[in-house]
C-alpha cells in the first residue's frame, strides 16, 4: 500500500488538502454554537393541545380543480382520509374534527409526545396531512389530475379545561353550520335561481337562519335539514375498538396435527361520524375520548 | 307561498326547530372566546428566520423504497425540486440549503410575511415541502410507486447577525461533509469490501478524515474529491435574474403592417449550486443574497 | 413682541437651531419602530397565574443583619407585611403563601389584569415586595439599621387545574416542613450541643424525619410539634370580609337635630393563617378562595 | 434514652404521627412535578437585552410627595442613584438611560447572566431599583417622609443590531426632549402666566417646538437651551475606569523598616452624563461601551 501522503500531498489536491478535511470536523464543532439559538417551545402541561390545519389559498385550488359548489363530496372525503392518516401515523391524538378546508386535531392533555414541543405538534400534523392529500388524491378524484402541490397552514392552541376544548369544537361546528347554510342558499340562487353572485349576495344580506331556510324551501323545494350530515355537521374522527377475527393454523402440544383456529384480537381504528358535538349527548356517549386512560 | 311556521313548526322538525338555528349563530359568538387562547408567536424583527425541514423516519422510508446507498441521486434531486417549489410558492426566501433528508430555508431578516408569525413560517414551508414530495415523486422515481405519505418535521430558528446565519449554513455543510465521507467509506466496505455493517462500523471507529480517505483510495480506488459535489457539498438554492426573450407581433403607430419584435424581460428564477458556503468566496460572489434589496 | 427669528436665528443658537427641535419630533416617530421589538407575553387564559418571589443572596443579607437561626421571627413577619402590601396594592390576588425568604402569589385564573401579561404580573409583584421590604423594615427591626437595598428574583408559572395549583402550594409547604425540621435540629446541635456546623451536618446526613424528631426530643427536650406554626407551616394570606362599624352624625329629613348613628360596612382585608394547606380541610373551609366569584 | 415510639406513638400525637412526617418527605417529591410547568424564557443569543423600568402610578406618587413641577431635581437624582445601585449589584449592564420616572438598562449582547432568562433580567432589575428607591429616599428628600412603598413596572426587549439599540435610546431621549419642552412651557403658563391647566393645554394645542420656544422666551424670558441638561437630555450612566491611589505600609525584602508606599489600582465605576445620545458623537467618544470586551 502506497503512502497516502507520498502519493497525494500537495501535488494532487492543492485546493482541498487533507488538512482541511479534519479542519472541517473541527469546523463543525466550531459552528455548533448556532444550535443554542433554538428556543424551547414546550406546550404547558395538563392542557389539551389543539392543532388546526387550513388549506392555503384553497379558494383558488378549488377553482383550478373544478370542485362542485357549495360542497364537493370528493374533497371532503379526501380531507377525512388525510385526517385518518394523521391519526394513524402520529401519537396521542384522541379526536379530530373537520369541515370545509380545515381540520382540527386534539392531542390528549397527558400527551408527552416529543416532549410537548409546539413545533413538533404543528409540523408533523401539517406535513402528514399535506403529503396525504396528494397521496390519496387519485382515490377520490380518479378523473381529475392534481395540478400543483397544495399548501396548508397550521397552528397550535392550548386549552386548559375540558369545557374550553368542547367550546372550541362547538365553535368550529357552529361555523360549519352557518357557512354551509349560507353557501347552500347562495349557490341555489346562483345555480338554480339564475342570479349573479352579486345579486345572490345582496339577496342574502342581513337574512337570519329562518329566512334562509324559507328561501331554500319555498323557492328550491330544499328542506335544509335533509341535506347530508357530512355537509351540515362536518366530520368527527374518533378511535373505536374493533374485534378482529383471523384464522390461523397451529399445532397444540400433545396433538399430532395442526389445527385451524380462530384468533380474536382487539384493535383500535378510527371511525368517522357526522354528528352534533355542541350538545352533551356526544360527550356522554363517548366519555372515554377525553378520559385519562384513552 | 305557504307560511313557513304553519308548515314546519313542531311536526316537521321537532329535533331541530328553527329557533335552534339562529341560536347557533348566537352560539358561534358565544364560543368565539376560544380564539383568545391563541398566542402571538411573532419572530423578533431584524433577525434572519431559518426554517429547517427534516424527514420523519426517513431511514425506514428509504428502506421501503430501496434508496441506493450511500446516496440516492433521485432522492436528492427530488428534495431539490421540492425546495424549488417552496421558494416559488412562498415569499421572502432568499436562500435554501439541502443535504441528505433535510432542507433549510432562509427568510430575509426584513421579511414581514404573515406578520413574521413563527407558526406560519414553519407550517407553510413544511406542508408545501411535503405535498411537493409526493407530487413530484414520479418524475424522479418513475418506476417506483410511492407506498405511503411521508412526514416531515420543521422548526424555526432566529439568527440576529449575518455571521450567525453563515455559521448555521457552515454547520450544516460541515455535517454533510462528515456524514458523506463516513457513509461513502462505510458502504464501500460493506458493498465492495464484503464486511458486515457491524464490521464496517468497527473498522471506522475513531478514524480521522485522512484515514477514511486513505481507505477509500487504497482499498477501493476512490478519490473522495472526485465524488459528485451534490453528495459532498449538498445543494444551495438561490435566485438569479434571467433574461427572457420572446417574440411578439405588434403594430406601431404610423405604420401600416404588424411587425414581429423581440421583447426582453428580466425574471427571477431559482438556480441550484453545489458549492462551498463555508469560505468567504460564495458570499463575495453572491453578495446580493443577504442584502437589503434582495 | 419681537420676532423670534429676527432675534435668535443663527447668532443665538448656532448649536441647536430651531430647525433641529422640530426635527426631534420627527425623529421620535422615526425611532418609534423599536417598539415593534416588544413581544406579547400573554399568560394562557383560564390558568392560575403563580408568581414566586425569592430573596437574592439572602443568605448573605441575613448574615449582615444578624438574623437569628434557625428562624428570625422579625424577618418572617416583615415578609408577611410585604406580602400584605402586595395583595392590597395589586389586583386579583386570591392567596399568597410564604416561608423562609420566598413568597408565592396566586392570581385568579379569571384575572385579566394588564391583559394577563407575564412581565406585568412578575415585575409589579416583585417591585412592590422589594420596596415594601425596605419601607416596613424599621417596624420589625427597630434597632437594626438596614445596610443595603435587598434584591429579589421573580418568576411566573401557570397552572391549568385547581389540583395543579394545590399541589404547587403543597410542594412549597412540604419544602418548608423539611427545611425547618432540618434547620431546627441542625442549629440545636450547633447552638446547644456545641457541635461545629460540619459536625452537625455529618450527624444529620441520611437521617429520616423520625430520627430528627428523636434527636430534638431526647437531646434538647424539644417536641418539634410544639414549635411555632409560623415556622413549621409558613404563612397563608387570604382575604376575609370584616364588618366595620363606625359612628356618624346625620340629620334625617323631618327631624330638627343631628343624631349619631352606627354605620356598618363590609370590607375585604387580608388575614394571615399558619395552617396546613396540604390536606383537604383548608380548601373545604375556604372554598370561596378559588371560586369564580371570589 | 426512652424509646421514641414507646413514648409518643398514638397517645401523644394522634393528629400528626411520626409516620406522617416522613410521608411529607415523600409528599414533597410527589408534588415536585409542578416544577415542570415553568417555561424556559431564554433571551435570543447575540441580541442586546433592554430592561425598562417605569414608575407605577407615579403621577399620584409625585402628588402625594409634593414633587416640584415640571421637574423635581431630587426625584431625578434619586432615580439616578437607584440606577447606579442596579448597575453595581447586577452583572453585565453596559449602559443605562433615565428620564422622568423611567430607566432603561442595557445588558451586553454577549451576556450569559442567569442563562439569559428574561424573568431574571426583569425581576432583578426592577426589585433592586424598587428597594433602592426607598433605601436612598432620605438622602434626596431629607425633609419629606416617604408615605408608601412605590411600585414599578418592568419589561424586556431584545435588539438584534447595534443600530436598533441606538435607535431605542434615541427614541427615549427624543421623548424626554418633547415632554420636557412641553412641560416647561405648560407649567410656566400655569405657575407664572396665571393660566388654569385647561387654558394652558388649549394654548399649546398644535404648537410646534419653535412656537413653544417663542412663548418661553417672549413671555417668560426663558431661553430653553439654558435649561439644565439633566432635564433636557436625561441621564446616561456608563462605566469608567478610575485610578485609585491608596497608601499602604509594607516591608520590602532586604530592608529593615516598613515603608509607606502608594498603591495605584484601576477600578470601574459608574459615571452620570447628561448628553446627547442621538448623534454619532457620543458613540464615537465611548466606543468601548458596546464593544465585545467591555
Coordinates of N, CA and C in Angstrom, one line a residue, chain A residues 24-218:
Chain A
X24 N -12.5 20.5 8.9 CA -14.0 20.5 8.8 C -14.6 19.9 10.0
X25 N -14.0 18.9 10.5 CA -14.5 18.2 11.7 C -14.5 19.2 12.8
X26 N -13.3 19.9 12.9 CA -13.2 20.9 14.0 C -14.2 22.0 13.7
X27 N -14.3 22.3 12.4 CA -15.2 23.4 12.0 C -16.6 23.1 12.5
X28 N -17.0 21.9 12.3 CA -18.4 21.5 12.7 C -18.7 21.9 14.1
X29 N -17.7 21.5 15.0 CA -18.0 21.8 16.4 C -17.8 23.3 16.7
X30 N -17.0 24.0 15.8 CA -16.9 25.4 16.0 C -18.2 26.1 15.6
X31 N -18.9 25.6 14.6 CA -20.2 26.2 14.2 C -21.4 25.8 15.1
X32 N -21.2 24.7 15.8 CA -22.3 24.1 16.5 C -23.0 25.1 17.5
X33 N -22.3 26.1 17.9 CA -23.0 27.1 18.8 C -24.3 27.6 18.3
X34 N -24.5 27.5 17.0 CA -25.7 28.1 16.4 C -27.0 27.3 16.9
X35 N -26.7 26.1 17.4 CA -27.9 25.3 18.0 C -28.5 26.0 19.2
X36 N -27.7 26.8 19.9 CA -28.2 27.4 21.1 C -29.2 28.5 20.8
X37 N -29.4 28.8 19.5 CA -30.4 29.9 19.2 C -31.8 29.3 19.1
X38 N -31.9 27.9 19.1 CA -33.2 27.3 19.1 C -33.9 27.5 20.4
X39 N -35.2 27.8 20.4 CA -35.9 28.1 21.6 C -36.7 26.9 22.0
X40 N -36.9 26.7 23.3 CA -37.8 25.7 23.8 C -39.2 26.2 23.6
X41 N -40.0 25.4 23.0 CA -41.4 25.9 22.8 C -42.4 24.8 23.4
X42 N -42.0 24.3 24.6 CA -42.8 23.3 25.2 C -44.3 23.8 25.5
X43 N -45.2 23.0 25.2 CA -46.6 23.3 25.5 C -46.9 23.1 27.0
X44 N -47.6 24.1 27.6 CA -47.9 23.9 29.0 C -48.5 22.6 29.3
X45 N -48.0 21.9 30.3 CA -48.5 20.6 30.7 C -50.0 20.7 31.1
X46 N -50.6 19.5 31.1 CA -52.0 19.4 31.5 C -53.0 20.2 30.8
X47 N -52.6 20.6 29.6 CA -53.6 21.3 28.7 C -53.8 20.5 27.4
X48 N -55.0 20.6 26.9 CA -55.3 20.0 25.6 C -54.6 20.7 24.5
X49 N -53.9 20.0 23.6 CA -53.2 20.6 22.6 C -54.0 20.5 21.3
X50 N -54.4 21.6 20.7 CA -55.2 21.6 19.5 C -54.3 22.1 18.4
X51 N -54.3 21.3 17.3 CA -53.6 21.7 16.1 C -54.6 21.9 15.0
X52 N -54.7 23.1 14.4 CA -55.7 23.2 13.3 C -54.9 23.4 12.0
X53 N -55.4 22.7 11.0 CA -54.8 22.8 9.7 C -55.8 23.5 8.7
X54 N -55.4 24.5 8.0 CA -56.2 25.1 7.0 C -55.6 25.1 5.6
X55 N -56.4 24.9 4.6 CA -55.8 24.9 3.2 C -55.3 26.3 2.9
X56 N -54.2 26.4 2.3 CA -53.7 27.8 1.9 C -54.2 28.1 0.5
X57 N -54.8 29.2 0.3 CA -55.4 29.6 -1.0 C -56.3 28.5 -1.6
X58 N -57.1 27.9 -0.7 CA -57.9 26.8 -1.2 C -59.0 27.2 -2.1
X59 N -59.4 28.5 -2.0 CA -60.4 29.0 -2.9 C -59.9 28.8 -4.4
X60 N -58.7 29.2 -4.6 CA -58.1 29.1 -5.9 C -57.8 27.6 -6.3
X61 N -57.4 26.8 -5.4 CA -57.1 25.4 -5.6 C -58.5 24.7 -6.0
X62 N -59.6 25.1 -5.3 CA -60.9 24.5 -5.7 C -61.3 24.9 -7.1
X63 N -61.1 26.2 -7.5 CA -61.4 26.6 -8.8 C -60.6 25.8 -9.9
X64 N -59.3 25.7 -9.6 CA -58.4 25.0 -10.6 C -58.9 23.6 -10.8
X65 N -59.4 23.0 -9.8 CA -59.7 21.5 -9.9 C -61.3 21.3 -10.0
X66 N -62.0 22.4 -10.3 CA -63.4 22.4 -10.5 C -64.2 21.7 -9.5
X67 N -63.9 22.0 -8.2 CA -64.7 21.5 -7.1 C -66.2 21.9 -7.3
X68 N -67.1 21.0 -7.0 CA -68.5 21.4 -7.1 C -68.9 22.3 -5.9
X69 N -69.9 23.2 -6.2 CA -70.3 24.1 -5.2 C -71.7 23.7 -4.7
X70 N -72.1 23.9 -3.5 CA -71.4 24.5 -2.4 C -70.5 23.5 -1.7
X71 N -70.7 22.2 -1.9 CA -69.8 21.2 -1.3 C -69.4 20.2 -2.4
X72 N -68.1 19.8 -2.3 CA -67.6 18.8 -3.2 C -67.3 17.6 -2.3
X73 N -68.2 16.6 -2.4 CA -68.1 15.4 -1.5 C -66.8 14.7 -1.6
X74 N -66.2 14.7 -2.9 CA -64.9 14.0 -3.0 C -63.8 14.7 -2.2
X75 N -63.9 16.0 -2.2 CA -62.9 16.8 -1.5 C -63.0 16.6 0.0
X76 N -64.3 16.6 0.5 CA -64.5 16.4 1.9 C -64.0 15.0 2.4
X77 N -64.3 14.0 1.5 CA -63.9 12.6 1.9 C -62.3 12.5 1.8
X78 N -61.7 13.2 0.9 CA -60.3 13.2 0.8 C -59.7 13.8 2.1
X79 N -60.3 14.9 2.5 CA -59.8 15.6 3.8 C -60.0 14.5 4.9
X80 N -61.1 13.8 5.0 CA -61.2 12.8 6.0 C -60.2 11.7 6.0
X81 N -59.9 11.3 4.7 CA -58.9 10.3 4.6 C -57.5 10.8 5.1
X82 N -57.2 12.0 4.8 CA -55.9 12.6 5.3 C -55.9 12.6 6.8
X83 N -57.0 13.1 7.4 CA -57.1 13.1 8.8 C -56.9 11.8 9.5
X84 N -57.5 10.7 8.8 CA -57.3 9.4 9.3 C -55.8 9.0 9.3
X85 N -55.1 9.3 8.2 CA -53.7 9.0 8.1 C -52.9 9.7 9.2
X86 N -53.3 11.0 9.5 CA -52.6 11.7 10.5 C -52.8 11.0 11.9
X87 N -54.0 10.6 12.2 CA -54.3 9.9 13.4 C -53.6 8.6 13.5
X88 N -53.5 7.9 12.4 CA -52.8 6.6 12.4 C -51.3 6.8 12.6
X89 N -50.7 7.8 12.0 CA -49.3 7.9 12.0 C -48.7 8.6 13.2
X90 N -49.4 9.5 13.8 CA -48.9 10.3 14.9 C -49.5 9.7 16.2
X91 N -48.9 10.1 17.3 CA -49.3 9.5 18.6 C -50.3 10.5 19.3
X92 N -51.1 9.9 20.2 CA -51.8 10.7 21.2 C -52.9 11.6 20.7
X93 N -53.3 11.5 19.5 CA -54.5 12.2 19.0 C -55.7 11.5 19.4
X94 N -56.6 12.2 20.2 CA -57.8 11.4 20.6 C -59.1 11.8 19.9
X95 N -59.0 12.9 19.1 CA -60.2 13.3 18.3 C -59.8 14.3 17.2
X96 N -60.5 14.2 16.1 CA -60.2 15.2 15.1 C -61.6 15.7 14.6
X97 N -61.7 17.0 14.1 CA -62.9 17.5 13.6 C -62.6 18.3 12.3
X98 N -63.3 18.0 11.3 CA -63.1 18.6 10.0 C -64.3 19.2 9.4
X99 N -64.1 20.3 8.6 CA -65.2 20.9 7.9 C -64.6 21.7 6.8
X100 N -65.2 21.9 5.7 CA -64.7 22.7 4.6 C -63.2 22.4 4.3
X101 N -62.3 23.3 4.3 CA -60.9 23.0 4.0 C -60.0 23.1 5.3
X102 N -60.7 22.8 6.4 CA -59.9 22.9 7.7 C -60.1 21.6 8.5
X103 N -59.1 21.2 9.3 CA -59.2 20.1 10.2 C -58.5 20.4 11.5
X104 N -59.1 20.0 12.6 CA -58.6 20.2 13.9 C -58.3 18.9 14.6
X105 N -57.1 18.8 15.2 CA -56.6 17.6 15.8 C -56.4 17.9 17.3
X106 N -56.9 17.0 18.2 CA -56.8 17.2 19.6 C -55.8 16.1 20.2
X107 N -54.7 16.6 20.7 CA -53.7 15.7 21.4 C -54.2 15.7 22.9
X108 N -54.1 14.5 23.5 CA -54.5 14.4 24.8 C -53.7 15.3 25.8
X109 N -54.4 15.8 26.8 CA -53.7 16.7 27.7 C -52.5 16.0 28.4
X110 N -52.5 14.7 28.5 CA -51.5 14.0 29.2 C -50.3 13.6 28.2
X111 N -50.5 13.9 27.0 CA -49.5 13.5 26.0 C -48.1 14.1 26.3
X112 N -47.1 13.3 26.1 CA -45.8 13.9 26.3 C -45.0 13.6 25.0
X113 N -45.7 13.5 23.9 CA -45.1 13.3 22.6 C -44.1 14.3 22.2
X114 N -42.9 13.9 21.8 CA -41.8 14.9 21.5 C -41.7 16.0 22.6
X115 N -41.8 15.5 23.8 CA -41.7 16.5 25.0 C -42.6 17.7 24.8
X116 N -43.8 17.5 24.2 CA -44.8 18.5 24.0 C -44.3 19.8 23.3
X117 N -43.3 19.6 22.4 CA -42.8 20.8 21.7 C -43.9 21.2 20.6
X118 N -44.3 22.5 20.7 CA -45.3 23.0 19.8 C -44.9 22.8 18.4
X119 N -43.7 23.1 18.0 CA -43.3 23.0 16.6 C -43.4 21.6 16.1
X120 N -43.2 20.6 17.0 CA -43.3 19.2 16.6 C -44.8 18.9 16.3
X121 N -45.7 19.3 17.2 CA -47.1 19.0 17.0 C -47.5 19.6 15.7
X122 N -47.2 20.9 15.5 CA -47.7 21.6 14.3 C -47.2 21.0 13.0
X123 N -45.8 20.8 12.9 CA -45.2 20.5 11.7 C -45.5 19.0 11.3
X124 N -45.5 18.1 12.3 CA -45.8 16.7 12.0 C -47.3 16.6 11.5
X125 N -48.2 17.3 12.1 CA -49.6 17.2 11.6 C -49.7 17.7 10.2
X126 N -49.2 18.9 10.0 CA -49.4 19.6 8.8 C -48.7 18.9 7.6
X127 N -47.5 18.4 7.9 CA -46.8 17.8 6.8 C -47.4 16.4 6.4
X128 N -47.9 15.7 7.4 CA -48.5 14.4 7.2 C -49.8 14.6 6.4
X129 N -50.5 15.7 6.8 CA -51.8 16.0 6.1 C -51.5 16.4 4.7
X130 N -50.5 17.2 4.5 CA -50.2 17.7 3.1 C -49.8 16.6 2.2
X131 N -48.9 15.7 2.7 CA -48.4 14.6 1.8 C -49.6 13.6 1.5
X132 N -50.4 13.4 2.5 CA -51.6 12.5 2.4 C -52.5 13.1 1.3
X133 N -52.7 14.4 1.3 CA -53.6 15.0 0.3 C -53.2 14.6 -1.1
X134 N -52.0 14.7 -1.4 CA -51.5 14.4 -2.8 C -51.6 12.8 -3.0
X135 N -51.1 12.1 -1.9 CA -51.1 10.7 -2.0 C -52.4 10.0 -2.3
X136 N -53.4 10.5 -1.6 CA -54.8 9.9 -1.7 C -55.7 10.5 -2.7
X137 N -55.2 11.6 -3.3 CA -56.0 12.4 -4.3 C -56.7 11.5 -5.3
X138 N -55.9 10.6 -6.0 CA -56.5 9.9 -7.1 C -57.6 8.9 -6.6
X139 N -57.6 8.5 -5.4 CA -58.7 7.6 -4.9 C -60.0 8.4 -4.9
X140 N -59.9 9.7 -4.7 CA -61.2 10.5 -4.6 C -61.5 11.3 -5.9
X141 N -60.4 11.6 -6.6 CA -60.6 12.3 -7.9 C -59.9 11.5 -9.0
X142 N -60.5 10.3 -9.3 CA -59.8 9.4 -10.2 C -59.7 10.1 -11.6
X143 N -60.6 11.0 -12.0 CA -60.6 11.5 -13.3 C -60.0 12.9 -13.4
X144 N -59.6 13.4 -12.2 CA -59.0 14.8 -12.2 C -57.6 14.8 -11.8
X145 N -56.7 15.1 -12.7 CA -55.3 15.1 -12.3 C -55.0 16.3 -11.4
X146 N -54.2 16.1 -10.4 CA -53.9 17.2 -9.4 C -52.8 18.0 -10.1
X147 N -53.1 19.4 -10.1 CA -52.3 20.2 -11.0 C -51.0 20.8 -10.3
X148 N -51.1 20.9 -8.9 CA -50.0 21.5 -8.2 C -50.0 21.1 -6.8
X149 N -48.9 21.1 -6.1 CA -48.9 20.6 -4.7 C -49.5 21.7 -3.8
X150 N -50.6 21.3 -3.0 CA -51.3 22.3 -2.2 C -50.5 22.6 -0.9
X151 N -50.7 23.8 -0.4 CA -50.1 24.2 0.9 C -51.1 24.2 2.0
X152 N -50.6 24.1 3.2 CA -51.5 24.2 4.4 C -50.9 25.0 5.4
X153 N -51.7 25.6 6.2 CA -51.3 26.5 7.3 C -51.7 25.7 8.6
X154 N -50.8 25.8 9.6 CA -51.1 25.1 10.9 C -50.9 26.0 12.0
X155 N -51.5 25.7 13.1 CA -51.3 26.5 14.4 C -51.6 25.6 15.6
X156 N -51.0 25.9 16.7 CA -51.3 25.2 17.9 C -52.0 26.1 18.9
X157 N -53.0 25.6 19.6 CA -53.7 26.3 20.6 C -53.9 25.4 21.8
X158 N -53.6 25.9 23.0 CA -53.8 25.1 24.2 C -55.1 25.4 24.9
X159 N -55.7 24.4 25.4 CA -57.0 24.6 26.2 C -56.8 23.9 27.5
X160 N -56.9 24.7 28.6 CA -56.6 24.2 29.9 C -57.8 23.3 30.4
X161 N -59.0 23.6 30.1 CA -60.1 22.8 30.6 C -60.8 22.1 29.5
X162 N -61.5 21.0 29.9 CA -62.3 20.2 29.0 C -63.4 21.1 28.4
X163 N -64.0 22.0 29.2 CA -65.0 22.9 28.7 C -64.5 23.8 27.6
X164 N -63.3 24.3 27.8 CA -62.6 25.2 26.7 C -62.5 24.4 25.4
X165 N -62.1 23.1 25.6 CA -61.9 22.3 24.4 C -63.2 22.0 23.7
X166 N -64.2 21.7 24.5 CA -65.5 21.4 23.9 C -66.1 22.7 23.2
X167 N -65.8 23.8 23.8 CA -66.3 25.1 23.2 C -65.6 25.4 21.9
X168 N -64.3 25.0 21.9 CA -63.6 25.2 20.6 C -64.2 24.4 19.5
X169 N -64.5 23.1 19.8 CA -65.1 22.2 18.8 C -66.5 22.7 18.4
X170 N -67.2 23.2 19.4 CA -68.6 23.8 19.2 C -68.5 25.0 18.3
X171 N -67.4 25.8 18.5 CA -67.2 27.0 17.7 C -67.0 26.6 16.2
X172 N -66.2 25.6 16.0 CA -65.9 25.1 14.6 C -67.2 24.6 14.0
X173 N -68.0 23.8 14.8 CA -69.2 23.2 14.2 C -70.3 24.2 14.0
X174 N -70.4 25.2 14.8 CA -71.3 26.3 14.6 C -70.9 27.1 13.3
X175 N -69.6 27.2 13.2 CA -69.1 27.9 12.0 C -69.4 27.1 10.7
X176 N -69.3 25.8 10.8 CA -69.7 24.9 9.7 C -71.1 25.1 9.3
X177 N -72.0 25.1 10.3 CA -73.4 25.2 10.1 C -73.7 26.5 9.4
X178 N -73.2 27.6 10.0 CA -73.5 28.9 9.4 C -73.1 29.1 8.0
X179 N -71.8 28.7 7.7 CA -71.3 28.8 6.4 C -72.0 27.9 5.4
X180 N -72.4 26.7 5.9 CA -73.0 25.7 5.0 C -74.4 26.2 4.6
X181 N -75.1 26.7 5.6 CA -76.5 27.2 5.3 C -76.4 28.3 4.3
X182 N -75.5 29.2 4.6 CA -75.3 30.4 3.7 C -75.0 29.9 2.2
X183 N -74.0 29.0 2.2 CA -73.5 28.6 0.9 C -74.6 27.8 0.1
X184 N -75.3 27.0 0.8 CA -76.4 26.2 0.2 C -77.4 27.2 -0.5
X185 N -77.8 28.2 0.3 CA -78.8 29.1 -0.3 C -78.1 29.9 -1.5
X186 N -76.9 30.4 -1.2 CA -76.2 31.2 -2.2 C -76.1 30.5 -3.5
X187 N -75.6 29.3 -3.5 CA -75.4 28.6 -4.7 C -76.7 28.1 -5.4
X188 N -77.8 27.9 -4.5 CA -79.1 27.6 -5.1 C -79.6 28.8 -5.9
X189 N -79.4 30.0 -5.3 CA -79.8 31.2 -6.0 C -79.1 31.4 -7.3
X190 N -77.8 31.1 -7.3 CA -77.0 31.3 -8.5 C -77.2 30.2 -9.5
X191 N -77.1 28.9 -9.0 CA -77.1 27.8 -9.9 C -78.6 27.5 -10.4
X192 N -79.6 27.6 -9.5 CA -80.9 27.3 -10.0 C -81.8 28.5 -10.2
X193 N -81.5 29.6 -9.4 CA -82.3 30.8 -9.5 C -81.9 31.7 -10.5
X194 N -80.7 31.5 -11.1 CA -80.3 32.4 -12.2 C -79.7 33.7 -11.8
X195 N -79.5 33.9 -10.5 CA -78.9 35.2 -10.0 C -77.4 35.2 -10.3
X196 N -76.9 36.4 -10.4 CA -75.5 36.5 -10.4 C -75.0 36.4 -9.0
X197 N -73.7 36.1 -8.8 CA -73.2 36.0 -7.4 C -73.5 37.3 -6.7
X198 N -73.3 38.5 -7.3 CA -73.5 39.7 -6.6 C -75.0 39.9 -6.2
X199 N -75.9 39.5 -7.1 CA -77.3 39.6 -6.8 C -77.7 38.6 -5.6
X200 N -77.1 37.4 -5.6 CA -77.3 36.5 -4.5 C -76.8 37.0 -3.2
X201 N -75.7 37.6 -3.3 CA -75.1 38.2 -2.0 C -76.0 39.3 -1.5
X202 N -76.5 40.1 -2.4 CA -77.4 41.2 -2.0 C -78.7 40.6 -1.3
X203 N -79.2 39.6 -2.0 CA -80.5 39.0 -1.5 C -80.3 38.4 -0.1
X204 N -79.1 37.9 0.2 CA -78.9 37.3 1.5 C -78.4 38.2 2.6
X205 N -78.1 39.4 2.2 CA -77.6 40.4 3.2 C -78.5 40.6 4.3
X206 N -78.1 40.3 5.5 CA -78.9 40.5 6.7 C -80.0 39.5 7.0
X207 N -80.1 38.5 6.2 CA -81.1 37.5 6.5 C -80.7 36.6 7.7
X208 N -81.7 36.2 8.4 CA -81.5 35.3 9.5 C -81.6 33.8 9.0
X209 N -81.2 32.9 9.9 CA -81.2 31.5 9.5 C -82.6 31.1 9.0
X210 N -83.7 31.5 9.7 CA -85.0 31.1 9.4 C -85.4 31.6 8.0
X211 N -84.9 32.8 7.6 CA -85.2 33.3 6.3 C -84.5 32.5 5.2
X212 N -83.3 32.1 5.5 CA -82.5 31.3 4.5 C -83.2 30.0 4.3
X213 N -83.7 29.3 5.4 CA -84.4 28.1 5.3 C -85.7 28.3 4.4
X214 N -86.3 29.4 4.7 CA -87.6 29.7 3.9 C -87.3 29.8 2.4
X215 N -86.2 30.5 2.1 CA -85.9 30.6 0.7 C -85.6 29.2 0.1
X216 N -84.8 28.4 0.8 CA -84.5 27.1 0.3 C -85.8 26.3 0.0
X217 N -86.6 26.3 1.0 CA -87.8 25.5 0.9 C -88.8 26.0 -0.1
X218 N -89.1 27.3 -0.1 CA -90.2 27.8 -0.9 C -89.7 28.0 -2.3

